[in-house]
Coordinates of C-alpha atoms in Angstrom, one line a residue:
Chain A
M1 CA 0.0 0.0 0.0
S2 CA 1.3 3.5 -0.9
A3 CA 2.1 6.1 1.7
V4 CA -0.8 8.2 0.3
G5 CA -3.1 5.2 0.7
Q6 CA -2.0 4.8 4.3
A7 CA -2.4 8.5 5.0
S8 CA -5.9 8.4 3.6
L9 CA -6.8 5.5 5.8
A10 CA -5.6 7.5 8.9
L11 CA -7.6 10.5 7.8
G12 CA -10.7 8.4 7.1
A13 CA -10.5 7.0 10.6
A14 CA -9.9 10.4 12.1
L15 CA -12.9 11.8 10.3
R16 CA -15.1 9.0 11.5
D17 CA -13.8 9.4 15.1
V18 CA -14.4 13.1 15.2
A19 CA -17.9 12.8 13.6
E20 CA -18.9 10.3 16.3
E21 CA -17.4 12.4 19.1
M22 CA -19.3 15.5 17.9
D23 CA -22.6 13.7 17.7
R24 CA -22.0 12.4 21.2
Q25 CA -21.1 15.9 22.5
F26 CA -24.1 17.5 20.8
D27 CA -26.4 14.8 22.1
R28 CA -25.4 15.7 25.7
L29 CA -25.3 19.4 25.2
L30 CA -28.7 19.5 23.5
A31 CA -30.8 17.1 25.6
V32 CA -34.4 18.1 24.8
P33 CA -36.2 19.7 27.8
D34 CA -39.8 18.8 28.7
D35 CA -41.3 22.2 28.1
S36 CA -42.2 24.6 25.3
R37 CA -38.6 24.9 24.3
A38 CA -38.6 21.3 23.0
E39 CA -38.9 22.4 19.3
L40 CA -36.0 24.8 19.8
Y41 CA -33.8 22.0 20.9
Q42 CA -35.0 19.7 18.2
A43 CA -34.1 22.4 15.7
M44 CA -30.6 22.7 17.1
R45 CA -30.2 18.9 17.0
H46 CA -31.5 18.7 13.4
A47 CA -28.8 21.2 12.3
A48 CA -26.0 20.1 14.5
M49 CA -26.2 16.3 14.5
G50 CA -25.7 13.5 12.0
G51 CA -24.0 15.3 9.2
G52 CA -21.3 17.6 8.0
K53 CA -17.6 17.1 7.4
R54 CA -16.6 18.3 10.9
L55 CA -13.5 19.8 9.3
R56 CA -13.2 22.5 12.0
P57 CA -13.4 20.0 15.0
L58 CA -10.9 17.8 13.2
L59 CA -8.5 20.6 12.9
V60 CA -8.8 21.3 16.6
F61 CA -8.0 17.6 17.3
A62 CA -5.2 17.4 14.8
T63 CA -3.5 20.4 16.2
A64 CA -4.1 19.7 19.9
R65 CA -2.5 16.2 19.4
L66 CA 0.8 17.9 18.5
F67 CA 1.0 19.1 22.1
G68 CA -0.4 16.1 23.9
V69 CA -3.5 18.0 25.0
D70 CA -6.1 16.1 27.1
R71 CA -8.8 14.6 24.8
A72 CA -11.8 15.8 26.9
C73 CA -10.6 19.4 26.8
T74 CA -10.0 19.2 23.1
A75 CA -13.4 17.8 22.5
R76 CA -15.1 20.7 24.3
V77 CA -13.2 23.2 22.2
A78 CA -14.1 21.3 19.0
L79 CA -17.7 21.3 20.2
A80 CA -17.6 25.1 20.7
V81 CA -16.2 25.8 17.2
E82 CA -18.8 23.5 15.6
C83 CA -21.6 25.3 17.6
I84 CA -20.4 28.5 15.9
H85 CA -20.2 26.9 12.5
V86 CA -23.6 25.4 12.7
Y87 CA -25.2 28.6 14.0
S88 CA -23.7 30.4 11.0
L89 CA -25.1 27.8 8.6
I90 CA -28.6 28.1 10.1
H91 CA -28.5 31.9 9.8
D92 CA -26.9 32.0 6.3
D93 CA -29.6 29.6 5.0
L94 CA -32.4 32.0 6.0
P95 CA -34.7 33.3 3.3
S96 CA -33.3 36.8 3.8
M97 CA -29.8 35.6 3.4
D98 CA -28.9 32.8 1.0
D99 CA -32.4 31.3 1.0
D100 CA -31.4 27.6 0.9
D101 CA -33.8 24.7 1.2
T102 CA -31.2 21.9 1.7
R103 CA -28.2 21.6 3.9
R104 CA -26.1 18.5 4.6
G105 CA -28.6 16.6 2.6
K106 CA -31.5 17.5 4.9
P107 CA -34.1 20.4 4.8
T108 CA -32.7 23.6 6.3
V109 CA -33.9 24.5 9.8
H110 CA -36.3 27.2 8.6
R111 CA -37.9 24.7 6.1
M112 CA -38.1 21.9 8.6
F113 CA -39.4 24.1 11.5
D114 CA -39.9 27.9 10.8
E115 CA -37.9 31.1 10.5
A116 CA -38.4 32.3 14.0
T117 CA -37.1 28.9 15.3
A118 CA -34.2 29.1 13.0
V119 CA -33.2 32.5 14.2
L120 CA -33.4 31.4 17.8
A121 CA -31.7 28.1 17.2
G122 CA -28.8 29.9 15.7
D123 CA -28.7 32.4 18.6
C124 CA -28.8 29.6 21.1
L125 CA -25.9 27.7 19.5
H126 CA -24.0 30.9 19.4
A127 CA -24.4 31.5 23.2
L128 CA -23.7 27.8 23.9
A129 CA -20.3 28.0 22.2
F130 CA -19.1 30.5 24.7
E131 CA -20.8 28.8 27.7
V132 CA -18.9 25.6 26.8
L133 CA -15.6 27.4 26.5
A134 CA -16.0 29.4 29.7
H135 CA -16.7 26.2 31.8
E136 CA -13.7 25.1 33.8
A137 CA -14.0 21.6 32.3
T138 CA -12.6 23.1 29.1
H139 CA -9.3 24.0 30.8
R140 CA -8.4 24.3 34.4
D141 CA -6.5 27.6 33.8
P142 CA -9.0 30.5 33.3
F143 CA -6.3 32.3 31.3
V144 CA -6.5 29.6 28.6
R145 CA -10.3 29.7 28.6
S146 CA -10.3 33.5 28.3
E147 CA -7.8 33.4 25.5
L148 CA -9.9 30.8 23.6
I149 CA -13.0 32.9 24.1
A150 CA -11.4 36.1 22.9
A151 CA -10.0 34.3 19.8
L152 CA -13.3 32.6 18.9
A153 CA -15.4 35.8 19.4
H154 CA -13.0 37.7 17.2
A155 CA -13.0 35.0 14.5
S156 CA -16.8 34.8 14.4
G157 CA -17.8 38.5 14.8
P158 CA -17.7 41.5 12.5
A159 CA -13.9 41.3 12.0
G160 CA -14.2 37.6 11.0
M161 CA -17.0 35.2 9.8
A162 CA -20.0 37.5 10.2
G163 CA -18.2 40.5 8.7
G164 CA -17.2 38.2 5.7
Q165 CA -20.8 37.1 5.3
M166 CA -21.8 40.7 5.1
M167 CA -19.2 41.3 2.4
D168 CA -20.4 38.2 0.6
L169 CA -24.0 39.6 0.4
K170 CA -22.6 42.9 -1.0
A171 CA -20.6 40.9 -3.6
E172 CA -23.9 40.2 -5.3
S173 CA -24.3 43.8 -6.2
E174 CA -20.8 45.2 -6.1
S175 CA -17.9 44.2 -8.2
F176 CA -15.0 42.6 -6.3
D177 CA -11.5 42.1 -7.6
L178 CA -9.1 39.3 -6.6
P179 CA -7.7 41.0 -3.5
A180 CA -11.2 41.9 -2.3
V181 CA -12.5 38.3 -2.8
T182 CA -9.4 37.0 -1.0
R183 CA -10.0 39.3 2.0
L184 CA -13.7 38.4 2.0
Q185 CA -13.0 34.7 2.1
A186 CA -10.2 35.0 4.6
M187 CA -12.8 36.5 6.9
K188 CA -15.9 34.4 5.9
T189 CA -14.4 30.9 6.1
G190 CA -10.7 31.5 6.9
A191 CA -11.2 33.1 10.3
L192 CA -13.0 30.1 11.9
I193 CA -10.6 27.6 10.2
G194 CA -7.8 29.8 11.6
F195 CA -9.3 29.6 15.1
S196 CA -9.7 25.8 14.9
V197 CA -5.9 25.5 14.3
E198 CA -5.0 28.2 16.8
A199 CA -7.2 26.6 19.5
G200 CA -4.9 23.5 19.6
A201 CA -1.9 25.8 20.1
I202 CA -3.7 27.8 22.8
L203 CA -4.6 24.6 24.6
G204 CA -0.9 23.5 24.2
R205 CA 0.3 26.8 25.8
L206 CA 2.4 27.6 22.7
S207 CA 4.0 31.0 22.6
H208 CA 2.8 33.5 19.9
E209 CA 6.2 33.0 18.3
G210 CA 5.7 29.2 18.3
R211 CA 2.3 29.5 16.6
R212 CA 3.7 31.2 13.5
G213 CA 3.9 28.0 11.4
L214 CA 0.4 26.8 12.4
H215 CA -0.9 30.3 11.6
G216 CA 0.6 30.1 8.1
Y217 CA -0.8 26.6 7.6
A218 CA -4.3 27.7 8.6
H219 CA -4.2 30.8 6.3
D220 CA -3.3 28.8 3.2
L221 CA -5.6 25.9 4.1
G222 CA -8.5 28.3 4.5
L223 CA -8.0 29.8 1.1
A224 CA -7.4 26.5 -0.6
F225 CA -10.6 25.2 1.1
Q226 CA -12.6 28.1 -0.3
I227 CA -11.2 27.8 -3.9
A228 CA -12.1 24.1 -3.7
D229 CA -15.6 25.1 -2.5
D230 CA -16.0 27.4 -5.5
I231 CA -14.9 24.6 -7.8
L232 CA -17.3 22.2 -6.1
D233 CA -20.1 24.8 -6.5
A234 CA -19.4 24.9 -10.3
T235 CA -18.6 21.2 -11.0
G236 CA -19.9 19.2 -8.1
D237 CA -22.9 16.8 -7.8
E238 CA -25.8 18.3 -5.7
A239 CA -26.8 14.9 -4.2
S240 CA -23.3 14.2 -2.8
V241 CA -22.6 17.7 -1.7
G242 CA -26.0 17.8 0.0
K243 CA -26.9 21.4 -0.8
K244 CA -28.0 23.5 -3.8
L245 CA -25.1 24.3 -6.2
R246 CA -24.4 26.8 -9.1
K247 CA -25.7 29.6 -7.0
D248 CA -22.6 31.9 -7.4
G249 CA -23.0 31.8 -11.2
E250 CA -26.7 32.5 -11.0
Q251 CA -26.2 35.5 -8.8
G252 CA -23.4 36.9 -11.0
K253 CA -21.1 37.0 -8.0
E254 CA -17.3 37.2 -8.4
T255 CA -15.5 34.2 -6.9
F256 CA -12.0 32.7 -7.2
L257 CA -13.4 30.7 -10.1
T258 CA -14.9 33.6 -12.1
L259 CA -11.8 35.7 -11.5
L260 CA -9.2 33.0 -12.2
G261 CA -11.0 30.4 -14.4
L262 CA -11.2 26.7 -13.6
E263 CA -7.7 25.7 -14.5
R264 CA -5.8 28.5 -12.8
A265 CA -8.1 28.2 -9.7
R266 CA -7.1 24.5 -9.5
E267 CA -3.5 25.3 -9.8
Q268 CA -3.8 28.1 -7.2
A269 CA -5.5 25.7 -4.7
E270 CA -2.8 23.1 -5.3
L271 CA -0.1 25.7 -4.7
L272 CA -1.8 26.8 -1.5
V273 CA -2.0 23.2 -0.2
A274 CA 1.7 22.7 -0.9
Q275 CA 2.4 26.0 0.9
A276 CA 0.2 24.9 3.9
I277 CA 2.2 21.7 4.2
E278 CA 5.5 23.5 3.9
H279 CA 4.5 25.6 6.9
L280 CA 4.6 22.4 9.0
H281 CA 8.2 21.7 8.2
G282 CA 9.1 22.1 11.9
Y283 CA 6.9 19.1 12.8
G284 CA 7.5 15.4 12.3
E285 CA 5.1 12.5 11.9
E286 CA 2.8 13.9 14.6
A287 CA 1.6 16.5 12.0
D288 CA 0.8 14.0 9.3
L289 CA -2.9 14.3 10.0
L290 CA -2.7 18.1 9.4
R291 CA -0.9 17.3 6.1
D292 CA -3.5 14.8 5.1
I293 CA -6.3 17.3 5.9
A294 CA -4.6 19.8 3.6
R295 CA -4.5 17.3 0.7
F296 CA -8.1 16.2 1.5
V297 CA -9.4 19.7 1.0
L298 CA -8.6 19.4 -2.8
E299 CA -9.9 15.9 -3.2
R300 CA -13.2 16.1 -1.3
D301 CA -16.5 15.7 -3.3
R302 CA -18.7 17.3 -0.6
Chain B
M1 CA -37.1 68.7 49.1
S2 CA -38.4 65.2 50.1
A3 CA -36.2 62.2 50.3
V4 CA -38.0 60.7 47.3
G5 CA -37.4 63.9 45.4
Q6 CA -33.7 63.7 46.1
A7 CA -33.6 60.0 45.3
S8 CA -35.2 60.7 42.0
L9 CA -32.7 63.4 41.2
A10 CA -29.9 61.0 41.9
L11 CA -31.5 58.4 39.7
G12 CA -32.1 60.9 36.9
A13 CA -28.4 61.9 37.0
A14 CA -27.3 58.2 37.0
L15 CA -29.5 57.4 34.1
R16 CA -28.1 60.3 32.1
D17 CA -24.5 59.4 33.0
V18 CA -24.9 55.8 32.0
A19 CA -26.7 56.8 28.8
E20 CA -23.8 59.0 27.8
E21 CA -21.2 56.4 28.8
M22 CA -22.9 53.7 26.7
D23 CA -23.1 56.0 23.6
R24 CA -19.4 56.8 24.1
Q25 CA -18.5 53.1 24.4
F26 CA -20.6 52.0 21.4
D27 CA -19.1 54.9 19.4
R28 CA -15.6 53.4 20.0
L29 CA -16.6 49.8 19.6
L30 CA -18.5 50.3 16.4
A31 CA -16.2 52.7 14.4
V32 CA -17.4 52.3 10.8
P33 CA -14.7 50.6 8.6
D34 CA -14.0 51.8 5.1
D35 CA -15.1 48.7 3.3
S36 CA -18.2 46.8 2.3
R37 CA -19.1 46.2 6.0
A38 CA -19.9 49.9 6.5
E39 CA -23.7 49.3 6.4
L40 CA -23.3 46.5 8.9
Y41 CA -21.7 48.8 11.4
Q42 CA -24.2 51.6 10.6
A43 CA -27.0 49.1 11.4
M44 CA -25.4 48.2 14.7
R45 CA -24.9 51.9 15.6
H46 CA -28.5 52.6 14.6
A47 CA -29.8 50.0 17.0
A48 CA -27.3 50.5 19.8
M49 CA -26.8 54.3 20.1
G50 CA -28.9 57.3 21.1
G51 CA -31.8 55.6 22.8
G52 CA -33.0 53.0 25.3
K53 CA -33.4 53.2 29.1
R54 CA -30.0 51.5 29.6
L55 CA -31.5 49.8 32.6
R56 CA -29.1 46.8 32.4
P57 CA -25.9 48.9 32.2
L58 CA -27.3 51.0 35.1
L59 CA -27.8 47.9 37.2
V60 CA -24.2 46.9 36.5
F61 CA -22.9 50.3 37.6
A62 CA -25.2 50.5 40.6
T63 CA -24.1 47.0 41.9
A64 CA -20.4 47.4 41.1
R65 CA -20.3 50.7 43.1
L66 CA -21.3 48.8 46.2
F67 CA -17.9 47.1 46.0
G68 CA -15.8 50.0 44.8
V69 CA -15.1 48.4 41.4
D70 CA -13.0 50.3 38.9
R71 CA -15.2 52.4 36.6
A72 CA -13.5 51.5 33.4
C73 CA -14.0 47.7 34.1
T74 CA -17.6 48.3 35.1
A75 CA -18.2 50.2 31.8
R76 CA -16.9 47.3 29.7
V77 CA -19.2 44.8 31.4
A78 CA -22.1 47.2 31.1
L79 CA -21.3 47.5 27.4
A80 CA -21.2 43.7 27.0
V81 CA -24.7 43.2 28.6
E82 CA -26.1 46.0 26.4
C83 CA -24.6 44.4 23.3
I84 CA -26.6 41.3 24.2
H85 CA -29.8 43.2 24.9
V86 CA -29.6 45.2 21.7
Y87 CA -28.8 42.0 19.6
S88 CA -31.9 40.4 21.1
L89 CA -34.1 43.5 20.3
I90 CA -32.9 43.4 16.6
H91 CA -33.7 39.7 16.3
D92 CA -37.0 39.9 18.2
D93 CA -38.2 42.7 15.9
L94 CA -37.6 40.6 12.7
P95 CA -40.7 39.9 10.6
S96 CA -40.5 36.2 11.4
M97 CA -40.5 37.0 15.1
D98 CA -42.5 39.9 16.6
D99 CA -42.5 41.8 13.2
D100 CA -42.1 45.3 14.7
D101 CA -41.5 48.5 12.6
T102 CA -40.5 50.8 15.5
R103 CA -38.1 50.5 18.3
R104 CA -36.9 53.2 20.7
G105 CA -38.8 55.7 18.6
K106 CA -36.9 54.8 15.4
P107 CA -37.4 52.4 12.5
T108 CA -36.3 48.9 13.5
V109 CA -33.0 47.7 11.8
H110 CA -34.7 45.5 9.2
R111 CA -37.0 48.4 8.2
M112 CA -34.1 50.9 8.1
F113 CA -31.7 48.5 6.3
D114 CA -32.9 45.0 5.4
E115 CA -33.5 41.7 7.0
A116 CA -30.1 40.1 6.2
T117 CA -28.3 43.1 7.6
A118 CA -30.5 42.9 10.8
V119 CA -29.7 39.2 11.3
L120 CA -26.0 39.9 10.9
A121 CA -26.0 43.0 13.0
G122 CA -27.5 41.0 15.8
D123 CA -25.0 38.2 15.4
C124 CA -22.1 40.7 15.4
L125 CA -23.3 42.4 18.6
H126 CA -23.6 38.9 20.1
A127 CA -20.0 38.0 19.3
L128 CA -18.8 41.5 20.4
A129 CA -20.3 41.1 23.8
F130 CA -18.0 38.1 24.5
E131 CA -15.0 39.7 22.8
V132 CA -15.4 42.7 25.1
L133 CA -15.6 40.5 28.2
A134 CA -12.7 38.2 27.3
H135 CA -10.3 41.2 26.9
E136 CA -8.0 41.7 29.8
A137 CA -9.0 45.4 30.0
T138 CA -12.3 44.1 31.5
H139 CA -10.5 42.6 34.5
R140 CA -6.9 41.7 35.0
D141 CA -7.9 38.3 36.6
P142 CA -8.9 35.8 33.9
F143 CA -10.9 33.9 36.4
V144 CA -13.2 36.9 36.8
R145 CA -13.5 37.3 33.0
S146 CA -14.2 33.6 32.6
E147 CA -16.9 33.8 35.3
L148 CA -18.6 36.8 33.7
I149 CA -18.6 35.1 30.3
A150 CA -20.1 31.8 31.7
A151 CA -22.8 33.8 33.5
L152 CA -23.6 36.0 30.5
A153 CA -23.7 33.0 28.0
H154 CA -26.0 31.1 30.4
A155 CA -28.3 34.1 30.9
S156 CA -28.6 34.8 27.2
G157 CA -28.8 31.3 25.8
P158 CA -31.5 28.5 25.7
A159 CA -31.7 28.4 29.5
G160 CA -32.2 32.1 29.7
M161 CA -33.2 35.0 27.3
A162 CA -33.4 33.1 24.0
G163 CA -35.1 30.1 25.6
G164 CA -37.7 32.5 27.1
Q165 CA -38.2 34.2 23.7
M166 CA -39.0 30.7 22.3
M167 CA -41.5 30.1 25.1
D168 CA -43.0 33.5 24.4
L169 CA -43.5 32.6 20.7
K170 CA -45.3 29.4 21.8
A171 CA -47.5 31.4 24.2
E172 CA -49.3 32.8 21.2
S173 CA -50.7 29.3 20.4
E174 CA -50.5 27.4 23.7
S175 CA -52.3 28.4 26.9
F176 CA -50.0 29.4 29.7
D177 CA -51.0 29.6 33.4
L178 CA -49.4 31.9 36.0
P179 CA -46.5 29.7 36.9
A180 CA -45.7 29.1 33.2
V181 CA -45.8 32.9 32.5
T182 CA -43.7 33.6 35.5
R183 CA -41.1 31.1 34.4
L184 CA -41.1 32.4 30.8
Q185 CA -40.6 35.9 32.0
A186 CA -37.9 35.0 34.5
M187 CA -36.0 33.6 31.5
K188 CA -36.9 36.1 28.8
T189 CA -36.2 39.3 30.7
G190 CA -35.2 38.2 34.2
A191 CA -32.1 36.3 33.3
L192 CA -30.3 39.2 31.7
I193 CA -31.4 41.6 34.5
G194 CA -30.1 39.0 36.9
F195 CA -26.8 38.9 35.1
S196 CA -26.5 42.7 35.2
V197 CA -26.8 42.6 39.0
E198 CA -24.6 39.5 39.4
A199 CA -21.9 41.1 37.2
G200 CA -21.3 43.8 39.8
A201 CA -20.9 41.1 42.5
I202 CA -18.5 39.0 40.3
L203 CA -16.4 42.1 39.6
G204 CA -16.5 42.8 43.4
R205 CA -15.2 39.2 44.1
L206 CA -18.2 38.5 46.3
S207 CA -18.6 34.9 47.5
H208 CA -21.7 33.0 46.3
E209 CA -23.0 33.2 49.8
G210 CA -22.6 37.0 49.8
R211 CA -24.5 37.3 46.5
R212 CA -27.7 35.9 47.9
G213 CA -29.3 39.3 48.8
L214 CA -28.5 40.7 45.4
H215 CA -29.8 37.6 43.7
G216 CA -33.1 38.0 45.4
Y217 CA -33.2 41.7 44.5
A218 CA -32.6 40.9 40.9
H219 CA -35.3 38.1 40.8
D220 CA -38.0 40.3 42.2
L221 CA -37.0 43.4 40.2
G222 CA -37.1 41.3 37.0
L223 CA -40.6 40.2 37.5
A224 CA -41.8 43.6 38.7
F225 CA -40.2 45.1 35.5
Q226 CA -42.1 42.6 33.3
I227 CA -45.4 43.2 35.0
A228 CA -44.9 46.9 34.6
D229 CA -44.0 46.2 30.9
D230 CA -47.3 44.3 30.5
I231 CA -49.2 47.2 32.1
L232 CA -47.4 49.7 29.8
D233 CA -48.3 47.6 26.8
A234 CA -52.0 47.8 27.8
T235 CA -52.2 51.4 29.0
G236 CA -49.1 53.3 27.8
D237 CA -48.7 55.9 25.1
E238 CA -47.0 54.6 21.9
A239 CA -45.2 57.9 21.2
S240 CA -43.5 58.0 24.6
V241 CA -42.8 54.3 24.7
G242 CA -41.3 54.4 21.2
K243 CA -42.7 51.1 20.0
K244 CA -46.0 49.5 18.9
L245 CA -48.2 48.6 21.9
R246 CA -51.4 46.5 22.6
K247 CA -49.7 43.6 20.8
D248 CA -50.3 41.0 23.6
G249 CA -54.0 41.6 23.5
E250 CA -54.2 41.3 19.7
Q251 CA -52.3 38.0 19.7
G252 CA -54.5 36.6 22.5
K253 CA -51.4 35.9 24.5
E254 CA -51.5 35.2 28.3
T255 CA -49.6 37.8 30.3
F256 CA -49.5 38.8 33.9
L257 CA -52.1 41.3 33.0
T258 CA -54.6 38.9 31.4
L259 CA -54.1 36.4 34.2
L260 CA -54.2 38.8 37.1
G261 CA -56.2 41.8 35.8
L262 CA -54.9 45.4 36.0
E263 CA -55.5 46.0 39.7
R264 CA -54.0 42.8 41.0
A265 CA -51.1 43.1 38.5
R266 CA -50.3 46.6 39.9
E267 CA -50.5 45.3 43.5
Q268 CA -48.2 42.4 42.6
A269 CA -45.7 44.7 41.0
E270 CA -45.7 46.9 44.1
L271 CA -45.2 43.9 46.3
L272 CA -42.3 42.7 44.3
V273 CA -40.6 46.1 44.4
A274 CA -41.0 46.2 48.2
Q275 CA -39.5 42.7 48.4
A276 CA -36.7 43.6 46.1
I277 CA -35.8 46.6 48.3
E278 CA -36.1 44.3 51.4
H279 CA -33.4 42.0 49.9
L280 CA -31.0 45.0 50.2
H281 CA -31.4 45.3 54.0
G282 CA -27.8 44.4 54.5
Y283 CA -26.6 47.4 52.6
G284 CA -26.6 51.1 53.7
E285 CA -26.9 54.3 51.7
E286 CA -24.5 52.9 49.0
A287 CA -27.4 50.8 47.8
D288 CA -29.8 53.7 47.5
L289 CA -29.4 53.8 43.7
L290 CA -30.5 50.1 43.5
R291 CA -33.5 51.0 45.7
D292 CA -34.4 53.9 43.4
I293 CA -34.1 51.7 40.3
A294 CA -36.6 49.3 41.9
R295 CA -39.1 52.2 42.5
F296 CA -38.5 53.6 39.0
V297 CA -39.5 50.3 37.4
L298 CA -43.1 51.0 38.5
E299 CA -43.1 54.7 37.6
R300 CA -41.5 54.7 34.2
D301 CA -43.6 55.7 31.2
R302 CA -41.4 54.1 28.6

């Protein structure tokens, strides 16, 4: 068996492990109460459980393992970042935003329940992310908890994910060039991917100096991920991706694909993945999972 | 001049001080960037600045002063709780939720801008609340920051404000009795009022034992506030309240007013205010502002 084949096996096992762990964590976090909030919790479970690549939690695990971080602590941080990611999907899918009917192969929350429940389910997952991080079970040192919270709030707020989503909405009516699209995507998807990698370093008590390589890895990975996403939107299969595709083209929105063309976009994504892996040169075999994740970003079909 | 007259003067001055402080804080937090997020920031400023009673920030200040907490720290916590309050108003006003056109005497965010901007402006203020708390300028001890964050996330999530809002939406179609309405309101408005009072105690490094009186004060104040709000909804003047009234009646929703009738509701609110003040018996003059706030809750016309 080739090295690549072995690597893919390891990645496949890790993806399955993390998916199971996240479903277990969400099952406990979102136990349905016996009162008029039952539907709210069912809506959160519908969105959060039984689907998704769990790329961000996987990045938290893959980085935390470099520093021998306790698995229970890592799982809580992975849960928090996935809470933020799922809340953003619920809100982005709303009729007033991207107006999507399908997500992860299931009806979106506002289609399955209603819009008010979708708004509140997103808001609740948003609050839960910070409640999970602030709990002492996440790390016994409150300085580490506080640093995680500051980083996640920054990555998900107006200077990160939500700010990038606002730019993305504007991109439908305004004309964006390559630097503008790069900045938009670095915020919209890059910031949370960056947090996922940084979280492992924060848990591992790495100095800011020591985080530089991981920071570079996350930056390049985030952009490669987004280019691959644009390519998938243009060339992928709706059934396996589990959501509506070809929306960027319909909306006349500038993306990496419209600006670069398919061939140059692919080349650029490959270059970014190579760069991401190069940033890990200071690490040995223990970073192979991070390297595999970078390669996987190009190969994925969903 | 009577003692009540003097007390009202002190409260009036405190309300003005806090209102100015909050506008200053929001002005700095929400400096408009020179990119395609400008409208997002303008939407947050529209909702957050130049209006509102600032009751929650005032409670943070009034409690923190009992323990001689640094004013700059207190102002940051007050800012965080008001971020959460304003985000909840923006989302509650959405067409899919309460569908309101006016708030604090101005058009609601989705009327002034659009729905997508309103969803994102709420999400951004939500994230900013936690970013403000996690910053070391809020308190040099990360344990205090972490405790504030855990308490605020709990108070605003599915076990608090957002959970109460879900119950409130269900109250339009289900029939709630007095205990159910009490629980709903203790979550929907009580939890964040409770946090505002608790925050001063956390900043003051009070033991859980020592917080008991303040906890009782906040609980009774929160319910009195909500009963007064129901009365205001039925009998108030739309122009001075600054939002649409008589909605509870139109929706056939059970409230303290429909369940108790106007006279008993007023008596109950007065009783709760007296109880709230009684909880402060361990404090001297330094708690007069908290006592004034409790009385003010009944007298306010907006």
